[in-house]
Amino acid sequence: MITELELERVAAAIERAFRGPARQDWAHVERLRLQADLLDRLAAAQRHWSGSLSRRAELARDAAERLADELNQVTSAITASDAVVEIRP
C-alpha cells in the first residue's frame, strides 16, 4: 500500500514537472488543468478529499480558471475593438 509520504513525494514531482515560466496562453491553462487532474487522482488514492493533495488540486484548478477568465476577457476586448461602429445622424 502506498503511504502518505509517497503520495506527497509524487505530488511534489508533479509540481516540479509542471513548474516553469508562467505564460499567459491557453496551453498554460491546459497544463494547469492537467496538473489539477493528476493531483485529484492522487487525492483519491489518499482516500479522503480533505487532505493536502485535494487542496493543491483545487489551487491549480482555480489558477487555471482565473487565467482562462483573463484570456477570455482579452479575447472579448479585442473582438469588441475590432467591431465597426457606424454612427448615423
C-alpha positions as CSV (number, residue, x, y, z in Angstrom):
1,M,0.0,0.0,0.0
2,I,1.2,3.5,-0.8
3,T,1.9,5.8,2.1
4,E,1.0,9.4,2.7
5,L,4.7,10.3,2.4
6,E,5.0,8.6,-1.0
7,L,1.9,10.4,-2.3
8,E,3.3,13.7,-1.2
9,R,6.5,12.9,-3.0
10,V,4.7,12.1,-6.2
11,A,2.7,15.3,-5.9
12,A,5.9,17.3,-5.4
13,A,7.4,15.6,-8.5
14,I,4.2,16.5,-10.5
15,E,4.5,20.1,-9.4
16,R,8.2,20.3,-10.3
17,A,7.4,18.8,-13.7
18,F,4.8,21.5,-14.3
19,R,6.9,24.3,-13.0
20,G,8.3,26.7,-15.5
21,P,8.0,30.2,-16.8
22,A,4.4,31.5,-16.2
23,R,2.9,32.0,-19.6
24,Q,-0.4,33.7,-20.4
25,D,-1.8,31.4,-23.0
26,W,-4.3,28.6,-23.5
27,A,-1.6,25.9,-23.4
28,H,-0.7,27.1,-19.8
29,V,-4.4,26.8,-18.9
30,E,-4.4,23.2,-20.1
31,R,-1.2,22.4,-18.2
32,L,-2.8,23.7,-15.0
33,R,-5.9,21.7,-15.6
34,L,-3.9,18.6,-16.2
35,Q,-1.9,19.2,-13.0
36,A,-5.1,19.6,-11.1
37,D,-6.4,16.3,-12.6
38,L,-3.3,14.4,-11.6
39,L,-3.4,15.8,-8.1
40,D,-7.1,14.8,-7.9
41,R,-6.1,11.3,-8.8
42,L,-3.5,11.3,-6.0
43,A,-6.1,12.6,-3.6
44,A,-8.4,9.7,-4.5
45,A,-5.5,7.3,-3.7
46,Q,-5.2,9.2,-0.4
47,R,-8.8,8.1,0.2
48,H,-10.0,11.4,1.6
49,W,-10.9,14.6,-0.1
50,S,-10.0,17.0,2.7
51,G,-6.2,16.4,2.6
52,S,-3.4,18.4,1.3
53,L,-3.4,16.8,-2.2
54,S,-7.0,17.8,-2.7
55,R,-6.3,21.4,-1.6
56,R,-3.3,21.5,-4.0
57,A,-5.5,20.3,-6.8
58,E,-8.1,22.9,-6.1
59,L,-5.5,25.7,-6.1
60,A,-4.2,24.5,-9.5
61,R,-7.8,24.4,-10.8
62,D,-8.5,27.9,-9.5
63,A,-5.4,29.2,-11.2
64,A,-6.4,27.6,-14.5
65,E,-9.9,29.1,-14.3
66,R,-8.6,32.6,-13.4
67,L,-6.2,32.5,-16.3
68,A,-8.9,31.3,-18.6
69,D,-11.2,34.1,-17.5
70,E,-8.4,36.6,-18.1
71,L,-7.8,35.2,-21.6
72,N,-11.5,35.3,-22.4
73,Q,-11.7,39.0,-21.3
74,V,-8.7,39.8,-23.5
75,T,-10.3,38.0,-26.5
76,S,-13.6,39.8,-25.9
77,A,-11.9,43.2,-25.7
78,I,-10.0,42.5,-28.9
79,T,-13.2,41.4,-30.7
80,A,-15.1,44.4,-29.4
81,S,-12.4,46.8,-30.5
82,D,-12.4,45.3,-34.0
83,A,-16.1,45.8,-34.4
84,V,-17.1,48.6,-36.8
85,V,-19.5,51.1,-35.4
86,E,-21.4,53.2,-37.8
87,I,-23.0,56.4,-36.4
88,R,-25.7,58.0,-38.5
89,P,-27.0,61.5,-37.9
